[in-house]
Short mmCIF file of C-alpha atoms in Angstrom, two decimals:
data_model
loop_
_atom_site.label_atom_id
_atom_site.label_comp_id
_atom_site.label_asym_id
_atom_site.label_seq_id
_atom_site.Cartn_x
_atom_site.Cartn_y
_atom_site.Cartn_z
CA UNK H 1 119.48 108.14 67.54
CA UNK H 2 118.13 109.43 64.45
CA UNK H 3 115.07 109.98 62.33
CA UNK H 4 114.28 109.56 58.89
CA UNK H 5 114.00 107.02 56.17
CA UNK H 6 114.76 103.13 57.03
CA UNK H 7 118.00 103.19 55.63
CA UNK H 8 119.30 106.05 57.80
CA UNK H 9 117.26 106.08 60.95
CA UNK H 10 118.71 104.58 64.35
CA UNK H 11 117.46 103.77 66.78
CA UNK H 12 118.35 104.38 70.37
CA UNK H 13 117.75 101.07 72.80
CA UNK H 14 113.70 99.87 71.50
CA UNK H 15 111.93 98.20 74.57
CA UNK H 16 108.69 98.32 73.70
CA UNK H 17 105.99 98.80 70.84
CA UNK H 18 102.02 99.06 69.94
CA UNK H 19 100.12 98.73 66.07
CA UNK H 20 97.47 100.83 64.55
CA UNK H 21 94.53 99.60 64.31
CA UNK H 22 94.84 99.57 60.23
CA UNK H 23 98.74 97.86 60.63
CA UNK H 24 100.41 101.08 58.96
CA UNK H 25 102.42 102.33 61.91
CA UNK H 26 104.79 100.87 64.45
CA UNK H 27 104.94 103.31 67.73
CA UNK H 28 108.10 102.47 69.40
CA UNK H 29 109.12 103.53 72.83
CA UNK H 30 112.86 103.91 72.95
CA UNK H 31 115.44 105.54 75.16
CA UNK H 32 112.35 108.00 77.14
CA UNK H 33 111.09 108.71 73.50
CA UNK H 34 107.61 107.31 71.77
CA UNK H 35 108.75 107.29 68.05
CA UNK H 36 106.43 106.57 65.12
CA UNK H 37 107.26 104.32 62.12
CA UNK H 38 105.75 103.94 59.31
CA UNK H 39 105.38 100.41 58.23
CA UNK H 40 104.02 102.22 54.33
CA UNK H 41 106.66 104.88 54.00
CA UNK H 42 109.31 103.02 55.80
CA UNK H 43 109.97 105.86 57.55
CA UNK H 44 110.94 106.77 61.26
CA UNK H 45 109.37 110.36 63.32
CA UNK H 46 109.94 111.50 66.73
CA UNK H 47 106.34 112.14 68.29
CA UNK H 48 107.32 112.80 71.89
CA UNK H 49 110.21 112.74 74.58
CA UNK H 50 113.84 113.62 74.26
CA UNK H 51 117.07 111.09 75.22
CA UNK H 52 117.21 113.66 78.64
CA UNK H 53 114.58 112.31 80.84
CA UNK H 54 112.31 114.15 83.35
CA UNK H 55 109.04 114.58 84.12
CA UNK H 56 106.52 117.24 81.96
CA UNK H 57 102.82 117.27 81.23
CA UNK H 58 101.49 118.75 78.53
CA UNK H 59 104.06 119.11 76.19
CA UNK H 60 105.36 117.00 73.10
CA UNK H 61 107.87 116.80 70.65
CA UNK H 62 111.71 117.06 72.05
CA UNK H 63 109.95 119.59 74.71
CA UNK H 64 108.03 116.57 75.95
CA UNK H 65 109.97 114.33 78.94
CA UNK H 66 109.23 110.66 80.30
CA UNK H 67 111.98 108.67 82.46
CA UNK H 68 112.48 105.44 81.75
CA UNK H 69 109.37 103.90 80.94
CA UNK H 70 109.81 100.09 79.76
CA UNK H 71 106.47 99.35 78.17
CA UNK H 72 103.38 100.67 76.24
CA UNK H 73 99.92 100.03 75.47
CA UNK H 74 97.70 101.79 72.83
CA UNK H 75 93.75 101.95 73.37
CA UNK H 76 91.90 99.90 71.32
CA UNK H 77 90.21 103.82 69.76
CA UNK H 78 93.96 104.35 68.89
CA UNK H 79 93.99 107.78 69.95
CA UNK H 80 96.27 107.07 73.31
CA UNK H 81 99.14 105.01 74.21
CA UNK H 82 99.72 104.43 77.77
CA UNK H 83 102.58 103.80 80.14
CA UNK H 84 103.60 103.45 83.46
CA UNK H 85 106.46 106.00 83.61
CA UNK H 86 108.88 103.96 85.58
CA UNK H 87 110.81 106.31 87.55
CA UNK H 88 108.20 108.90 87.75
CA UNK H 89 106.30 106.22 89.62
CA UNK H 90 102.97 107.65 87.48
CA UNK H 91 100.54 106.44 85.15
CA UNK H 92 100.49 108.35 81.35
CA UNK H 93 99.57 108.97 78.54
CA UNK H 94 100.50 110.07 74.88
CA UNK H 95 97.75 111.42 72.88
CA UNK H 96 97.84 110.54 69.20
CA UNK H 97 96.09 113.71 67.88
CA UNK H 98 98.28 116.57 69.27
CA UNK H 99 101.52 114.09 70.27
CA UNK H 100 101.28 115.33 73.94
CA UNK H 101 102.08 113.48 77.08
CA UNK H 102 99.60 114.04 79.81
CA UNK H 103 98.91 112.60 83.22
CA UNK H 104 96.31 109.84 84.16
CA UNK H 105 97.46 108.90 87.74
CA UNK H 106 100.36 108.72 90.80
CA UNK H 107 102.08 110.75 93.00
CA UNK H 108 105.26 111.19 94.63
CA UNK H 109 108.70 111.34 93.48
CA UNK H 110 109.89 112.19 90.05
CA UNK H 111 113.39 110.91 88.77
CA UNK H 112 113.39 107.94 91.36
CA UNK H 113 116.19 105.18 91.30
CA UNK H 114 115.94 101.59 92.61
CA UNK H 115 116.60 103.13 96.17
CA UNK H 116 113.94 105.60 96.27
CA UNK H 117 111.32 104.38 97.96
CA UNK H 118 107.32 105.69 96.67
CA UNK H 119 105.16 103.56 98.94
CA UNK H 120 102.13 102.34 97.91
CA UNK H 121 98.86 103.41 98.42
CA UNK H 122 95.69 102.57 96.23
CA UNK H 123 93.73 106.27 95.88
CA UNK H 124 92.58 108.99 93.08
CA UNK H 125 95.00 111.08 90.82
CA UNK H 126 97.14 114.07 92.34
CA UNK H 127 98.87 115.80 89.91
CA UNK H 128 100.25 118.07 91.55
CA UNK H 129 101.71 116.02 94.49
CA UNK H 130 105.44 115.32 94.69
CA UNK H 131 105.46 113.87 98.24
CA UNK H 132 104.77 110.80 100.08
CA UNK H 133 102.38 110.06 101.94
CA UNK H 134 99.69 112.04 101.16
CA UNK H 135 95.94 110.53 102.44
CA UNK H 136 93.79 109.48 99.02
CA UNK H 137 96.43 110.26 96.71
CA UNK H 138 97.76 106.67 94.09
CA UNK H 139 101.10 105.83 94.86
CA UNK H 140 102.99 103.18 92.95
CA UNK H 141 107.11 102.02 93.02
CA UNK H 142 108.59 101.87 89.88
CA UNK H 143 106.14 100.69 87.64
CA UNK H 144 107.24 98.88 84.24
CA UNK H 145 104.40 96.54 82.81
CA UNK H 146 100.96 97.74 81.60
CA UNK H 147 97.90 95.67 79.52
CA UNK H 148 94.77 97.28 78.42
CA UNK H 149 91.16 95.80 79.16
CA UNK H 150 89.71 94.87 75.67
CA UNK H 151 86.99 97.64 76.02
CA UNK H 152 89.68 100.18 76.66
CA UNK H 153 88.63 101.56 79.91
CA UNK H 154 91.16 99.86 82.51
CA UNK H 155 94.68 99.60 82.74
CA UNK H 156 96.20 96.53 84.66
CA UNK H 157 99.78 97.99 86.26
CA UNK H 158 102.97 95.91 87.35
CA UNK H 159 103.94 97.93 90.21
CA UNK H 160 107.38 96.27 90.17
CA UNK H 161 109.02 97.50 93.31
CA UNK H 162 105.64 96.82 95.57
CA UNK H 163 105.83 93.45 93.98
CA UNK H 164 102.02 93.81 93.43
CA UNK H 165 99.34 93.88 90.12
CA UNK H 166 96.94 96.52 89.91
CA UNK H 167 94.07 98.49 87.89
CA UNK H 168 93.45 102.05 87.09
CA UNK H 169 90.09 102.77 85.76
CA UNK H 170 90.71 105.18 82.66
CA UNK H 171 88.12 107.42 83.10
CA UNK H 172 88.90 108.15 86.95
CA UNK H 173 92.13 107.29 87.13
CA UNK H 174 90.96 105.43 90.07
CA UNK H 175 93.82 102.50 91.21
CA UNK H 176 92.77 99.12 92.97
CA UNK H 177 94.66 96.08 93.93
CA UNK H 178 94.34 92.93 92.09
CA UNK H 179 96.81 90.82 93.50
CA UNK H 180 99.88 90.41 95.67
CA UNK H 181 100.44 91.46 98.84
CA UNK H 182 101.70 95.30 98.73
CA UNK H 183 105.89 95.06 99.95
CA UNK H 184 106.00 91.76 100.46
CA UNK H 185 108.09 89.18 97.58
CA UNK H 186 107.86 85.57 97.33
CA UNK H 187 106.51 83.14 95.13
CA UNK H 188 102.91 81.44 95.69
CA UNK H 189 99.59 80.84 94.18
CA UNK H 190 96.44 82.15 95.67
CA UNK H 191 93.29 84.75 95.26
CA UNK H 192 94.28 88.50 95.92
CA UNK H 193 96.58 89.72 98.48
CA UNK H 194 97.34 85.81 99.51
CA UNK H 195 99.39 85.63 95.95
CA UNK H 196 103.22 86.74 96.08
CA UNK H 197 105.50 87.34 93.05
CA UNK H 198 109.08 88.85 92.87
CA UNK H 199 109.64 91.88 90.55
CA UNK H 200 107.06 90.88 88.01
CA UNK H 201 107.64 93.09 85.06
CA UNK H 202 105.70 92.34 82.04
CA UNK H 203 101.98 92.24 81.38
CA UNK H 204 99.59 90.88 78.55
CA UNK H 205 95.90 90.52 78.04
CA UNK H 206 94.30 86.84 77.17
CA UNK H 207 92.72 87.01 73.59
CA UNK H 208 89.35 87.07 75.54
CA UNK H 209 90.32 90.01 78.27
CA UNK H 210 89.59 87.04 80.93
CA UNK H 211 93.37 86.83 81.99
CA UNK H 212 96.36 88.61 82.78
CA UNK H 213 99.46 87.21 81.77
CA UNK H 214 102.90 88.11 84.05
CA UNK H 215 106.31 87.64 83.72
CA UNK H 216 107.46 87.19 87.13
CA UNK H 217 110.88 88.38 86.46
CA UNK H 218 112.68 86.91 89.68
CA UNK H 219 110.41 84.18 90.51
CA UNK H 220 111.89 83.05 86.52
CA UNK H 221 108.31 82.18 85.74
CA UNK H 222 104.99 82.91 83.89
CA UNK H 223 101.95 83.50 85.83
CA UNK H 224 98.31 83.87 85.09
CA UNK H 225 95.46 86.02 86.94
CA UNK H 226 91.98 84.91 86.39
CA UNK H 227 90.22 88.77 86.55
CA UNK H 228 86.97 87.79 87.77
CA UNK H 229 88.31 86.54 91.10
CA UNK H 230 92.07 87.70 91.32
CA UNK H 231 93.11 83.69 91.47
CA UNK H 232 97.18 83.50 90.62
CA UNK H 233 98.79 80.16 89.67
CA UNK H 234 102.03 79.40 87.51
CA UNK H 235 101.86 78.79 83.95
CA UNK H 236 105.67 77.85 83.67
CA UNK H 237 108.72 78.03 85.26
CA UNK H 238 109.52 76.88 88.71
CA UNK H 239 111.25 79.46 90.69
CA UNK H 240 114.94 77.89 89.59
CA UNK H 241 116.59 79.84 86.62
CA UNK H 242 117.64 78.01 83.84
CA UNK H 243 116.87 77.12 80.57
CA UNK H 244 115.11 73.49 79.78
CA UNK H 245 112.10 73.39 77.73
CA UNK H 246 109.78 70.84 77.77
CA UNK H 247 106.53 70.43 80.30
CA UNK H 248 104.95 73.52 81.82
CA UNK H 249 105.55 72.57 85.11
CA UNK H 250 109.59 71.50 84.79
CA UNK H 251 109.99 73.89 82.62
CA UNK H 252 112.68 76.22 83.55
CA UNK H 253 113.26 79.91 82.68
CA UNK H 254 115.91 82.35 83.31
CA UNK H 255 115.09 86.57 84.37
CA UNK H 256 111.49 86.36 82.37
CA UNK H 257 110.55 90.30 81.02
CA UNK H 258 108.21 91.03 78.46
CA UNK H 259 105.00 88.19 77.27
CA UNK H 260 102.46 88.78 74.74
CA UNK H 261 99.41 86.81 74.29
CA UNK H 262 99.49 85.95 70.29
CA UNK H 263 96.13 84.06 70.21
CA UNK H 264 94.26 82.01 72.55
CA UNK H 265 97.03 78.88 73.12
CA UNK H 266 100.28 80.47 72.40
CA UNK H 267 102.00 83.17 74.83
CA UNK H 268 105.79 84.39 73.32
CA UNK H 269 108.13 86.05 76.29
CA UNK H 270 111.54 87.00 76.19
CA UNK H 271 114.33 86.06 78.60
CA UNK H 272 116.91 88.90 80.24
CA UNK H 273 118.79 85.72 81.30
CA UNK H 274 119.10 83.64 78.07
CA UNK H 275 118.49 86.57 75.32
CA UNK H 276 116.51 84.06 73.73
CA UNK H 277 112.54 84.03 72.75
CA UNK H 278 110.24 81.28 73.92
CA UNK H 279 106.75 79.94 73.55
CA UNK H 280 104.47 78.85 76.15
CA UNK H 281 101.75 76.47 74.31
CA UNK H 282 98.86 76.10 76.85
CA UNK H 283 97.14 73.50 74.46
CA UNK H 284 99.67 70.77 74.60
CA UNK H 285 101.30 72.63 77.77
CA UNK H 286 105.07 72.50 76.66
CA UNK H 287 107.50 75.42 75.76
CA UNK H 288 109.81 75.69 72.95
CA UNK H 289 112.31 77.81 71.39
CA UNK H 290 111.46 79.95 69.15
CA UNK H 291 114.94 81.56 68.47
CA UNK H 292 117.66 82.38 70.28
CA UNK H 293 121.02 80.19 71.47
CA UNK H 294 121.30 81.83 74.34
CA UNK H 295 125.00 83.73 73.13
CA UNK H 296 124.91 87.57 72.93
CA UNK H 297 125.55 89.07 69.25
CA UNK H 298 124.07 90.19 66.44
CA UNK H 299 123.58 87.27 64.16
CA UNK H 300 120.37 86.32 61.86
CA UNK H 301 119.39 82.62 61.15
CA UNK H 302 117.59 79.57 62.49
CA UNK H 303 116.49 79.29 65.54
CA UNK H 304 119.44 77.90 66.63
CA UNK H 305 121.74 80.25 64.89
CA UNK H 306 120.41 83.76 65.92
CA UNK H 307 122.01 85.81 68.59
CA UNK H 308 120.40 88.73 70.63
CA UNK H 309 121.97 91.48 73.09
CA UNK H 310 119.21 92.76 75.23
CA UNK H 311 115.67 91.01 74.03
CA UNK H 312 112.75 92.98 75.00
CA UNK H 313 109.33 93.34 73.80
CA UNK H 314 107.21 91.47 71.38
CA UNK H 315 104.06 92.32 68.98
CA UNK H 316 102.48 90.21 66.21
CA UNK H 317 103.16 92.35 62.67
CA UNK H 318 100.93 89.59 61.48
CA UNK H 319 100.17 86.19 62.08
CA UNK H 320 103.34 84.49 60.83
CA UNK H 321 105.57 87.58 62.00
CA UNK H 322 106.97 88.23 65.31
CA UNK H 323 108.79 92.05 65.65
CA UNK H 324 111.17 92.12 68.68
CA UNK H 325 113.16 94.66 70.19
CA UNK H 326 116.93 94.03 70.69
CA UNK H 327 117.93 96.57 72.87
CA UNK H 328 121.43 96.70 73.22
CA UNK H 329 121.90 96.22 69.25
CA UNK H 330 119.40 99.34 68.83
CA UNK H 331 117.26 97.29 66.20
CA UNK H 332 113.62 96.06 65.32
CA UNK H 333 114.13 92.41 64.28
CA UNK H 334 112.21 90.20 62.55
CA UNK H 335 111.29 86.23 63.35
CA UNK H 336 109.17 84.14 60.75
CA UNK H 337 107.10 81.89 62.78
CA UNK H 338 106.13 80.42 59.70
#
């Protein structure tokens, strides 16, 4: 990849982004790397992480090393963005005023595959622990998804390979369990550790900070967790993959990843299965496509025209502009929801 002005600058598979505050810069996570780009200037900067990924504290720049990390959240001060560092099974973040990573929370292994197995244990920070097992120490499994309470001071976690949701308080780093039952998949409704999901991946706060959105990546559905009590149910999507719009409840979806809560009715989320992007209307409770026909490519148009390769996340540049990122064709693109 490469920095720079828009018409030179690559970029090296985008998965995930967060706005300032004032709308003038686009933080990008991409390929272990949180880039920086300037929606005034138009231009692209390297704050932190290099295309080698590891783990390192304290450090920033090309020096600074995260390892696969699929999503990221900035506080609502906009001095941190935070992330679940996937394969470091940790909790992290970047801070905005010296461009460092640091740690918030985890233990265990560092450079973990899909084999490696974590555990899970809910518990207090341990920096300096790279073992299992360890009494009061957080463990998670290959984290991906991560939301932000509206104050600021508690992350919600997808701890993907424990198939469970859970919170770390921000100023403790302090983890509890908010639902799902910890190693144990399936797909039902239910308070707390009665709820099951499979894989769920992506996480977004309700405009209100009263729900967490998921995308239950191999249940091929949406779900919803009411915070106050922990109460799961199924916004869309049945458990069958497919694509038919239509009716929440026969709706069907295909490998859900990534949902963002646009305003109080309308939820986006992207599809690994389809490489299309959908909307989930919980006013009139239908879904529709909102562009995408389901071919892989690189191809601009209606909604009906435009191909993907590789649709990740979503963020509102404004309030008739969706930004996506297109993995696989290493590009920020563009839908008019207008």
């Amino acid at each position: 990849d490469t920095d720079g002005a828009k018409s030179v600058a690559v970029l090296g598979r985008p998965k995930s982004f967060a706005l300032s505050s004032d709308k003038k810069s686009l933080y990008v996570l991409e390929n272990h790397k949180i880039k920086k780009y300037s929606l005034t200037a138009q231009t692209l900067t390297l704050l932190a992480g290099s295309a080698m990924d590891n783990y390192r504290e304290d450090t920033g720049g090309t020096a600074g090393r995260m390892s696969g990390p699929t999503s990221i959240v900035i506080a609502p001060n906009g001095k941190r963005i935070y992330f679940a560092d996937r394969n470091n099974s940790r909790v992290r973040y970047l801070d905005l005023t010296t461009n460092t990573f640091h740690y918030l929370t985890g233990a265990g292994h560092i450079n973990g595959d899909a084999v490696t197995a974590n555990g899970y244990a809910e518990g207090l920070p341990c920096p300096t622990e790279f073992t299992t097992g360890t009494a009061g120490c957080a463990y998670f499994n290959r984290p991906n998804g991560i939301a932000i309470s509206k104050p600021g001071g508690t992350l919600y976690i997808a701890d993907t390979q424990n198939q469970v949701i859970r919170k770390v308080i921000v100023a403790t780093g302090k983890t509890t369990l908010i639902a799902g039952k910890p190693g144990v998949s399936g797909f039902k409704n239910g308070k707390g550790q009665t709820a099951r999901f499979k894989n769920p991946f992506g996480l977004t706060m309700s405009s209100d900070g009263k729900t967490l959105y998921v995308a239950d990546r191999d249940n091929n559905a949406i779900r919803s967790i009411r915070l106050k009590d922990g109460l799961v149910q199924t916004v869309a999507g049945n458990g069958v993959i497919g694509y038919r719009e239509g009716k929440l409840a026969s709706a069907r979806l295909a490998l859900p990843e990534y949902v963002l809560a646009a305003s109080k009715n309308i939820l986006y989320f992207t599809e690994a299965g389809t490489n299309r992007v959908r909307e989930i209307n919980l006013q009139t409770r239908l879904t529709r496509l909102v562009s995408g026909n389901g071919r892989r490519g690189n191809v601009n148009g209606t909604r009906t025209q435009t191909t993907f390769n590789g649709v990740k996340g979503l963020i509102m540049l404004n309030a008739t502009t969706l930004l996506l990122a297109d993995q696989s064709n290493d590009l920020i693109r563009a839908i008019s929801l207008r």
